[in-house]
Coordinates of N, CA and C in Angstrom, one line a residue:
Chain A
X847 N 196.4 125.8 94.6 CA 197.7 126.0 95.3 C 198.0 124.9 96.3
X848 N 199.0 125.1 97.1 CA 199.4 124.1 98.0 C 198.4 124.1 99.3
X849 N 198.1 122.9 99.7 CA 197.2 122.9 100.9 C 197.7 122.0 102.1
X850 N 197.5 122.5 103.3 CA 197.9 121.9 104.4 C 196.6 121.6 105.3
X851 N 196.4 120.3 105.5 CA 195.2 119.8 106.3 C 195.5 119.7 107.7
X852 N 194.7 120.2 108.6 CA 194.9 120.1 110.0 C 193.6 119.5 110.7
X853 N 193.9 118.6 111.6 CA 192.9 118.1 112.3 C 193.3 117.9 113.8
X854 N 192.4 117.9 114.8 CA 190.9 118.0 114.5 C 190.6 119.6 114.4
X855 N 189.4 119.9 114.1 CA 189.0 121.4 114.0 C 188.9 121.9 115.4
X856 N 188.2 121.1 116.2 CA 188.0 121.5 117.7 C 188.4 120.4 118.6
X857 N 188.8 120.7 119.8 CA 189.1 119.8 120.8 C 188.9 120.4 122.2
X858 N 188.0 119.6 122.9 CA 187.8 120.0 124.2 C 188.5 119.1 125.2
X859 N 189.2 119.5 126.2 CA 189.9 118.7 127.1 C 189.6 119.1 128.5
X860 N 189.8 118.2 129.4 CA 189.7 118.6 130.8 C 191.1 119.0 131.2
X861 N 191.2 119.9 132.0 CA 192.6 120.4 132.5 C 193.4 119.3 133.0
X862 N 194.6 119.1 132.6 CA 195.5 118.0 132.9 C 195.5 117.0 132.1
X863 N 194.6 116.9 131.0 CA 194.6 115.9 129.9 C 195.6 116.3 128.9
X864 N 196.0 115.4 128.1 CA 197.0 115.8 127.0 C 196.1 116.1 125.7
X865 N 196.8 116.8 124.8 CA 196.1 117.4 123.6 C 197.2 117.2 122.4
X866 N 196.7 116.7 121.2 CA 197.5 116.7 120.0 C 196.7 117.2 118.9
X867 N 197.4 117.9 118.0 CA 196.9 118.4 116.7 C 197.8 118.0 115.6
X868 N 197.3 117.6 114.4 CA 198.0 117.1 113.4 C 198.0 117.9 112.1
X869 N 199.0 117.9 111.4 CA 199.1 118.6 110.1 C 199.6 117.7 109.0
X870 N 199.0 117.7 107.8 CA 199.4 116.8 106.8 C 199.4 117.7 105.4
X871 N 200.4 117.4 104.6 CA 200.6 117.9 103.3 C 200.7 116.9 102.3
X872 N 200.2 117.1 101.1 CA 200.3 116.1 100.0 C 201.6 116.2 99.4
X873 N 202.3 117.3 99.6 CA 203.6 117.5 99.0 C 204.7 117.7 100.0
X874 N 205.9 117.5 99.8 CA 207.0 117.7 100.7 C 207.1 119.2 101.1
X875 N 207.3 119.4 102.3 CA 207.4 120.7 102.8 C 208.9 121.1 103.0
X876 N 209.2 122.4 102.8 CA 210.6 122.9 103.1 C 210.8 123.0 104.6
X877 N 209.7 123.4 105.3 CA 209.7 123.6 106.7 C 208.3 123.7 107.2
X878 N 208.1 123.6 108.5 CA 206.7 123.9 109.1 C 206.9 124.8 110.3
X879 N 205.9 125.6 110.4 CA 205.9 126.6 111.6 C 204.6 126.4 112.3
X880 N 204.6 126.7 113.6 CA 203.4 126.6 114.4 C 203.1 127.9 115.0
X881 N 201.9 128.3 115.1 CA 201.5 129.5 115.7 C 200.3 129.2 116.7
X882 N 200.2 130.1 117.6 CA 199.2 130.0 118.5 C 198.4 131.4 118.6
X883 N 197.0 131.3 118.5 CA 196.2 132.5 118.5 C 195.2 132.4 119.8
X884 N 195.5 133.2 120.7 CA 194.5 133.3 121.8 C 193.2 134.0 121.4
X885 N 192.2 133.7 122.1 CA 190.9 134.3 121.7 C 191.0 135.8 121.8
X886 N 190.5 136.4 120.6 CA 190.5 137.9 120.5 C 191.9 138.4 120.0
X887 N 192.8 137.4 119.9 CA 194.3 138.0 119.6 C 194.6 137.6 118.1
X888 N 195.9 137.7 118.0 CA 196.5 137.4 116.6 C 197.4 136.2 116.7
X889 N 197.6 135.5 115.5 CA 198.6 134.3 115.6 C 200.0 134.9 116.0
X890 N 200.5 134.1 116.8 CA 201.9 134.3 117.4 C 202.7 133.1 117.1
X891 N 203.8 133.4 116.5 CA 204.8 132.3 116.2 C 205.3 131.6 117.4
X892 N 205.3 130.2 117.3 CA 205.7 129.4 118.4 C 207.1 128.8 118.1
X893 N 207.2 128.2 116.9 CA 208.4 127.3 116.6 C 208.5 127.0 115.1
X894 N 209.6 126.6 114.7 CA 209.8 126.3 113.3 C 210.6 125.0 113.3
X895 N 210.1 124.0 112.5 CA 210.9 122.6 112.2 C 211.4 122.7 110.8
X896 N 212.6 122.3 110.6 CA 213.1 122.2 109.2 C 213.6 120.8 108.8
X897 N 214.1 120.1 109.6 CA 214.8 118.8 109.3 C 213.8 117.7 109.4
X898 N 214.0 116.7 108.6 CA 213.3 115.5 108.5 C 213.4 114.8 109.9
X899 N 212.2 114.4 110.6 CA 212.2 113.7 111.8 C 212.6 114.6 113.0
X900 N 212.6 115.9 112.8 CA 213.0 116.8 113.9 C 212.0 116.8 115.0
X901 N 212.4 116.9 116.2 CA 211.6 117.0 117.4 C 212.1 118.2 118.2
X902 N 211.2 119.0 118.6 CA 211.5 120.1 119.5 C 210.6 120.2 120.6
X903 N 211.1 120.7 121.8 CA 210.2 120.8 122.9 C 210.3 122.3 123.5
X904 N 209.1 122.7 123.9 CA 209.0 123.9 124.6 C 208.2 123.7 125.9
X905 N 208.8 123.4 127.0 CA 208.1 123.1 128.2 C 207.1 122.0 128.0
X906 N 206.0 122.1 128.1 CA 204.9 120.9 127.8 C 204.6 120.8 126.5
X907 N 205.1 121.5 125.5 CA 204.8 121.4 124.1 C 205.8 120.7 123.5
X908 N 205.5 119.6 122.6 CA 206.4 118.9 121.8 C 206.0 118.9 120.4
X909 N 206.9 119.3 119.5 CA 206.7 119.5 118.1 C 207.4 118.5 117.3
X910 N 206.8 117.8 116.3 CA 207.4 116.9 115.5 C 207.2 117.1 114.0
X911 N 208.3 116.8 113.2 CA 208.3 116.9 111.8 C 208.5 115.5 111.4
X912 N 207.6 115.1 110.4 CA 207.6 113.7 109.9 C 208.9 113.4 109.1
X913 N 209.3 112.1 109.0 CA 210.5 111.7 108.2 C 210.4 112.2 106.8
X914 N 209.2 112.2 106.2 CA 209.0 112.5 104.9 C 208.8 114.0 104.7
X915 N 208.7 114.8 105.7 CA 208.5 116.2 105.8 C 207.2 116.6 105.1
X916 N 206.2 115.6 105.4 CA 204.8 115.8 104.8 C 203.8 116.0 106.0
X917 N 204.2 115.8 107.1 CA 203.2 115.9 108.3 C 204.0 116.2 109.5
X918 N 203.2 116.9 110.5 CA 203.8 117.4 111.7 C 202.6 117.3 112.8
X919 N 203.2 117.3 114.0 CA 202.2 117.4 115.1 C 202.7 118.2 116.3
X920 N 201.7 118.6 117.0 CA 201.9 119.4 118.2 C 201.2 118.7 119.4
X921 N 202.0 118.3 120.3 CA 201.4 117.6 121.5 C 201.7 118.5 122.7
X922 N 200.6 118.7 123.5 CA 200.6 119.4 124.8 C 200.4 118.4 125.8
X923 N 201.2 118.3 126.8 CA 201.2 117.4 128.0 C 200.6 118.1 129.2
X924 N 199.6 117.6 129.8 CA 198.9 118.0 131.0 C 198.4 119.5 130.7
X925 N 197.5 119.7 129.9 CA 197.0 121.0 129.5 C 196.6 121.8 130.7
X926 N 196.8 123.1 130.4 CA 196.4 124.1 131.5 C 195.4 125.1 130.9
X927 N 194.7 126.0 131.7 CA 193.8 126.9 131.1 C 194.4 127.9 130.2
X928 N 195.7 128.1 130.5 CA 196.4 129.1 129.6 C 196.7 128.6 128.3
X929 N 196.6 127.3 128.0 CA 196.9 126.8 126.7 C 195.6 127.0 125.7
X930 N 194.5 127.5 126.3 CA 193.4 127.8 125.4 C 193.7 128.7 124.2
X931 N 193.2 128.3 123.1 CA 193.5 129.0 121.9 C 193.3 128.3 120.7
X932 N 193.7 128.8 119.4 CA 193.8 128.1 118.2 C 195.1 127.9 117.8
X933 N 195.5 126.6 117.5 CA 196.9 126.3 117.1 C 196.9 126.0 115.6
X934 N 197.7 126.8 114.9 CA 197.9 126.7 113.4 C 199.2 126.2 113.1
X935 N 199.2 125.2 112.1 CA 200.5 124.9 111.5 C 200.5 125.7 110.2
X936 N 201.7 125.9 109.7 CA 201.9 126.6 108.5 C 203.1 125.9 107.7
X937 N 202.8 125.3 106.6 CA 203.7 124.6 105.8 C 204.5 125.5 104.8
X938 N 205.8 125.4 104.7 CA 206.5 126.1 103.8 C 206.8 125.3 102.5
X939 N 206.5 126.0 101.3 CA 206.7 125.5 100.0 C 207.5 126.4 99.2
X940 N 208.2 125.8 98.3 CA 208.9 126.6 97.2 C 207.9 126.7 96.0
X941 N 207.6 127.9 95.5 CA 206.8 128.1 94.3 C 207.7 128.9 93.4
X942 N 208.3 128.2 92.4 CA 209.3 128.8 91.6 C 210.4 129.2 92.3
X943 N 210.8 130.4 92.4 CA 211.9 130.8 93.2 C 211.5 131.5 94.5
X944 N 210.2 131.6 94.7 CA 209.6 132.2 95.8 C 209.2 131.2 96.9
X945 N 209.5 131.5 98.2 CA 209.0 130.7 99.3 C 207.6 131.1 99.7
X946 N 206.7 130.1 99.9 CA 205.4 130.4 100.3 C 205.0 129.6 101.6
X947 N 204.2 130.2 102.4 CA 203.8 129.7 103.6 C 202.2 129.5 103.6
X948 N 201.7 128.3 103.7 CA 200.4 128.0 103.7 C 199.9 127.4 105.1
X949 N 198.9 128.3 105.6 CA 198.4 127.9 107.0 C 197.3 126.9 106.9
X950 N 197.4 125.9 107.9 CA 196.3 125.0 108.1 C 195.1 125.7 108.6
X951 N 194.0 125.0 108.8 CA 192.7 125.5 109.2 C 192.6 125.8 110.7
X952 N 193.7 125.3 111.4 CA 193.7 125.5 112.8 C 192.9 124.5 113.7
X953 N 193.3 124.3 114.9 CA 192.7 123.5 115.9 C 192.4 124.3 117.1
X954 N 191.1 124.5 117.4 CA 190.7 125.3 118.5 C 190.6 124.4 119.7
X955 N 191.4 124.8 120.7 CA 191.6 124.0 122.0 C 190.8 124.8 123.1
X956 N 189.9 124.0 123.7 CA 189.2 124.5 124.9 C 189.7 123.7 126.0
X957 N 190.1 124.2 127.2 CA 190.4 123.5 128.3 C 189.5 123.7 129.4
X958 N 188.8 122.8 129.9 CA 187.8 122.8 130.9 C 188.5 122.7 132.4
X959 N 188.2 123.7 133.2 CA 188.9 123.6 134.5 C 188.3 122.6 135.4
Chain B
X53 N 211.0 147.0 120.2 CA 210.9 147.3 118.6 C 209.2 147.3 118.4
X54 N 208.8 148.1 117.6 CA 207.3 148.1 117.3 C 207.1 146.9 116.4
X55 N 206.0 146.4 116.5 CA 205.6 145.3 115.7 C 204.7 145.8 114.5
X56 N 204.0 144.9 114.0 CA 203.2 145.3 112.7 C 202.1 146.1 113.3
X57 N 201.8 147.2 112.7 CA 200.8 148.2 113.3 C 199.7 148.4 112.2
X58 N 198.5 148.0 112.7 CA 197.3 148.1 111.8 C 196.4 149.2 112.2
X59 N 195.7 149.7 111.4 CA 194.6 150.7 111.8 C 193.5 150.6 110.7
X60 N 192.3 150.9 111.1 CA 191.8 151.1 112.5 C 191.8 149.7 113.2
X61 N 191.6 149.7 114.4 CA 191.4 148.4 115.2 C 190.0 147.9 114.9
X62 N 189.0 148.7 114.9 CA 187.6 148.4 114.6 C 187.1 149.3 113.6
X63 N 186.2 148.7 112.7 CA 185.5 149.5 111.8 C 184.1 149.0 111.6
X64 N 183.1 150.0 111.8 CA 181.7 149.5 111.5 C 181.2 150.6 110.5
X65 N 180.7 150.0 109.4 CA 180.2 150.9 108.4 C 179.1 150.1 107.6
X66 N 178.3 151.1 106.9 CA 177.1 150.5 106.1 C 177.6 149.9 104.8
X67 N 176.9 148.9 104.3 CA 177.1 148.3 103.1 C 177.1 149.5 101.9
X68 N 178.1 149.2 101.1 CA 178.2 150.2 99.9 C 179.3 151.2 100.1
X69 N 179.7 151.4 101.4 CA 180.7 152.3 101.6 C 182.1 151.7 101.3
X70 N 183.0 152.7 101.0 CA 184.4 152.3 100.8 C 185.1 152.0 102.3
X71 N 185.9 151.0 102.2 CA 186.7 150.7 103.5 C 188.1 150.6 103.1
X72 N 189.0 151.3 104.0 CA 190.3 151.2 103.8 C 191.1 150.8 105.0
X73 N 191.8 149.7 105.0 CA 192.6 149.1 106.0 C 194.0 149.5 105.8
X74 N 194.7 149.8 106.9 CA 196.1 150.2 106.7 C 197.1 149.3 107.6
X75 N 198.3 149.2 107.1 CA 199.3 148.4 107.7 C 200.7 149.0 107.6
X76 N 201.4 149.0 108.7 CA 202.8 149.3 108.8 C 203.5 148.1 109.2
X77 N 204.3 147.5 108.2 CA 205.1 146.3 108.6 C 206.3 146.8 109.4
X78 N 207.0 145.7 110.0 CA 208.1 145.8 110.9 C 209.2 146.3 109.9
X79 N 209.9 147.3 110.4 CA 211.0 147.9 109.7 C 212.0 146.9 109.2
X80 N 212.4 146.8 108.0 CA 213.4 145.8 107.6 C 212.8 144.6 107.0
X81 N 211.5 144.4 107.3 CA 210.9 143.2 106.6 C 210.5 143.5 105.2
X82 N 210.8 142.5 104.3 CA 210.6 142.8 102.9 C 209.3 142.1 102.3
X83 N 208.6 141.3 103.1 CA 207.4 140.7 102.6 C 206.2 141.1 103.6
X84 N 205.1 141.4 102.9 CA 203.9 141.8 103.6 C 202.7 140.8 103.1
X85 N 201.8 140.5 104.1 CA 200.7 139.6 103.9 C 199.4 140.2 104.3
X86 N 198.4 140.1 103.6 CA 197.0 140.5 104.2 C 196.2 139.2 104.3
X87 N 195.6 138.9 105.4 CA 194.7 137.8 105.7 C 193.4 138.2 106.0
X88 N 192.4 137.3 105.8 CA 191.1 137.5 106.4 C 190.8 136.2 107.2
X89 N 190.2 136.4 108.4 CA 189.8 135.5 109.2 C 188.3 135.5 109.6
X90 N 187.6 134.4 109.4 CA 186.3 134.3 109.7 C 186.0 132.8 110.4
X91 N 184.9 132.9 111.1 CA 184.6 131.5 111.7 C 184.5 130.3 110.6
X92 N 183.7 130.8 109.4 CA 183.4 129.7 108.5 C 184.6 129.3 107.6
X93 N 185.5 130.3 107.4 CA 186.6 130.0 106.4 C 187.9 130.0 107.0
X94 N 188.0 130.3 108.2 CA 189.4 130.3 109.0 C 190.2 131.5 108.4
X95 N 191.5 131.2 108.5 CA 192.5 132.3 108.0 C 192.8 132.1 106.6
X96 N 192.5 133.0 105.8 CA 192.7 133.0 104.4 C 193.7 134.1 103.9
X97 N 194.6 133.6 103.1 CA 195.6 134.6 102.6 C 195.0 135.3 101.3
X98 N 194.9 136.6 101.4 CA 194.3 137.4 100.4 C 195.3 137.8 99.3
X99 N 196.5 138.4 99.7 CA 197.5 138.8 98.8 C 198.8 138.9 99.6
X100 N 200.0 138.8 98.9 CA 201.2 139.1 99.6 C 202.1 139.8 98.6
X101 N 202.9 140.6 99.1 CA 203.9 141.5 98.4 C 205.3 141.1 98.9
X102 N 206.2 141.1 98.0 CA 207.5 140.9 98.1 C 208.3 142.2 97.6
X103 N 209.1 142.8 98.5 CA 209.8 144.0 98.0 C 208.8 145.0 97.4
X104 N 207.7 145.2 97.9 CA 206.5 146.2 97.5 C 205.8 145.7 96.3
X105 N 206.2 144.6 95.7 CA 205.5 144.0 94.6 C 204.4 143.0 94.8
X106 N 203.2 143.1 94.3 CA 202.3 142.0 94.6 C 202.8 140.7 93.8
X107 N 202.8 139.7 94.7 CA 203.4 138.5 94.0 C 202.2 137.4 93.8
X108 N 201.3 137.4 94.7 CA 200.2 136.4 94.6 C 198.9 137.1 95.2
X109 N 198.0 137.4 94.2 CA 196.7 138.0 94.7 C 195.5 137.0 94.4
X110 N 195.9 135.7 94.3 CA 194.8 134.8 93.9 C 193.9 134.6 95.0
X111 N 194.1 135.0 96.2 CA 193.1 135.0 97.3 C 192.2 136.1 97.5
X112 N 192.4 137.2 96.6 CA 191.5 138.3 96.7 C 190.2 137.8 96.2
X113 N 189.1 138.0 96.9 CA 187.8 137.4 96.6 C 187.2 138.0 95.4
X114 N 187.4 139.1 95.1 CA 186.7 139.7 93.9 C 187.2 141.1 93.6
X115 N 186.7 141.8 92.5 CA 187.2 143.0 92.0 C 187.0 144.1 93.1
X116 N 186.2 143.8 94.1 CA 185.9 144.9 95.0 C 187.0 145.1 96.0
X117 N 187.9 144.1 96.0 CA 189.1 144.2 96.9 C 190.3 144.7 96.1
X118 N 191.1 145.5 96.6 CA 192.4 145.9 96.0 C 193.3 146.2 97.1
X119 N 194.6 146.0 96.9 CA 195.7 146.3 97.7 C 196.8 146.9 97.1
X120 N 197.4 147.8 97.9 CA 198.7 148.5 97.3 C 199.8 148.5 98.4
X121 N 201.0 148.7 97.9 CA 202.1 149.0 98.8 C 203.0 149.9 98.1
X122 N 202.7 151.2 98.4 CA 203.4 152.3 97.7 C 204.9 152.3 98.1
X123 N 205.1 151.8 99.3 CA 206.6 151.9 99.8 C 206.8 150.8 100.8
X124 N 208.0 150.7 101.3 CA 208.3 149.4 102.1 C 207.6 149.6 103.5
X125 N 207.1 150.7 103.9 CA 206.7 150.9 105.2 C 205.1 151.1 105.4
X126 N 204.4 150.8 104.2 CA 202.9 151.1 104.3 C 202.3 150.3 103.2
X127 N 201.0 149.7 103.6 CA 200.2 149.1 102.7 C 198.7 149.3 103.1
X128 N 197.9 149.2 102.0 CA 196.5 149.4 102.2 C 195.7 148.3 101.6
X129 N 194.6 148.0 102.2 CA 193.6 147.0 101.7 C 192.3 147.7 101.5
X130 N 191.9 147.9 100.3 CA 190.6 148.6 100.1 C 189.5 147.7 99.7
X131 N 188.3 148.0 100.1 CA 187.1 147.2 99.7 C 186.0 148.3 99.3
X132 N 185.6 148.2 98.0 CA 184.8 149.2 97.5 C 183.9 148.6 96.3
X133 N 182.6 148.5 96.5 CA 181.8 148.9 97.7 C 181.8 147.6 98.7
X134 N 181.7 147.9 99.9 CA 181.6 146.8 100.9 C 180.3 146.2 100.9
X135 N 180.3 144.9 101.3 CA 179.0 144.1 101.5 C 179.2 143.5 102.9
X136 N 178.0 143.1 103.5 CA 177.9 142.4 104.8 C 178.8 141.2 104.9
X137 N 178.9 140.4 103.8 CA 179.8 139.2 103.8 C 181.3 139.5 103.9
X138 N 181.6 140.8 103.8 CA 183.0 141.2 104.1 C 183.3 141.3 105.5
X139 N 182.4 141.1 106.3 CA 182.7 141.2 107.9 C 183.6 140.2 108.3
X140 N 184.6 140.5 108.9 CA 185.7 139.6 109.2 C 186.8 140.4 110.0
X141 N 187.8 139.6 110.6 CA 189.0 140.2 111.0 C 190.0 140.1 109.9
X142 N 190.7 141.3 109.7 CA 191.7 141.4 108.7 C 193.0 141.5 109.3
X143 N 193.9 140.6 109.1 CA 195.3 140.7 109.7 C 196.3 141.1 108.6
X144 N 197.2 141.8 109.0 CA 198.4 142.1 108.1 C 199.6 141.4 108.9
X145 N 200.5 140.8 108.1 CA 201.7 140.2 108.7 C 202.9 140.6 107.8
X146 N 204.1 140.6 108.5 CA 205.2 140.8 107.6 C 206.3 139.9 108.1
X147 N 207.3 139.6 107.2 CA 208.6 139.0 107.6 C 209.6 139.3 106.6
X148 N 210.8 138.7 107.0 CA 212.0 138.7 106.1 C 211.8 137.4 105.2
X149 N 211.7 137.5 103.9 CA 211.4 136.4 103.1 C 212.5 135.5 102.9
X150 N 213.8 135.8 103.5 CA 214.9 134.8 103.3 C 214.9 133.8 104.4
X151 N 215.3 132.6 104.2 CA 215.6 131.6 105.1 C 214.5 131.3 106.1
X152 N 213.2 131.2 105.7 CA 212.2 130.6 106.5 C 211.9 131.5 107.8
X153 N 212.0 132.7 107.8 CA 211.6 133.6 108.9 C 210.2 133.5 109.2
X154 N 209.8 133.6 110.5 CA 208.4 133.5 110.9 C 207.7 134.8 110.4
X155 N 206.3 134.7 110.3 CA 205.6 136.0 110.1 C 205.2 136.6 111.3
X156 N 205.1 137.8 111.4 CA 204.7 138.7 112.5 C 203.4 139.3 112.2
X157 N 202.4 139.0 113.0 CA 201.0 139.5 112.7 C 200.8 140.8 113.5
X158 N 199.9 141.7 112.9 CA 199.4 142.9 113.6 C 198.2 142.4 114.3
X159 N 197.7 143.3 115.1 CA 196.6 143.0 116.0 C 195.3 142.8 115.2
X160 N 195.2 143.2 113.9 CA 194.0 142.9 113.1 C 193.1 144.1 113.2
X161 N 192.2 144.2 112.2 CA 191.1 145.1 112.1 C 189.8 144.3 112.1
X162 N 189.1 144.6 113.0 CA 187.7 143.9 113.1 C 186.7 144.7 112.3
X163 N 186.3 144.2 111.2 CA 185.4 144.9 110.3 C 184.0 144.4 110.3
X164 N 183.0 145.3 110.5 CA 181.6 144.9 110.5 C 180.9 145.7 109.5
X165 N 180.4 145.1 108.5 CA 179.6 145.8 107.5 C 178.0 145.5 107.8
X166 N 177.4 146.6 107.9 CA 175.9 146.5 108.3 C 175.1 146.5 107.0

């Protein structure tokens, strides 16, 4: 099946530092979604990117979709302890007539106060 | 609006026992997904249904696992017999399958097989 690779697997940062997680697909994506899972919680949808080269911002979070629609990144500026959690990308593919969403392995972010 | 509802929230049972996990998707959503999450393997898609029909069950680990969706508002994931390696958090998610709608996850069932 389709695979979405996500790096790094873990990231520890000091509060106030920036953080970036990257996703890559070997095939073109129809869209990419980003989710956040707090410790002990469930994945919660953050945002979706659909257009080539698209950039979206949510306060300190910046999401990018590559020109070739094969990669994406999430950048957090000046991390806070509330940013702790695991960030997942999920790439959208067409399989026949069905849409499928494949989750990356996630990046677990720890923010040290 | 009620989100995706899963039950039970926690289950502890001995190996060999049958385990049934339940999920009620968000009303109006036509796709339902079962995921398993472990530290070692991350978030794995087990099976998904579209309009109550199983579309892809290639992620179901083995014949001990089965899933059903008898109607649009209910699904079960059954493990029989259960083994310690099945211990994980099992999530159910639902969405509208049209036009890239996001998935909405339930709170999960934390399953421990002793």
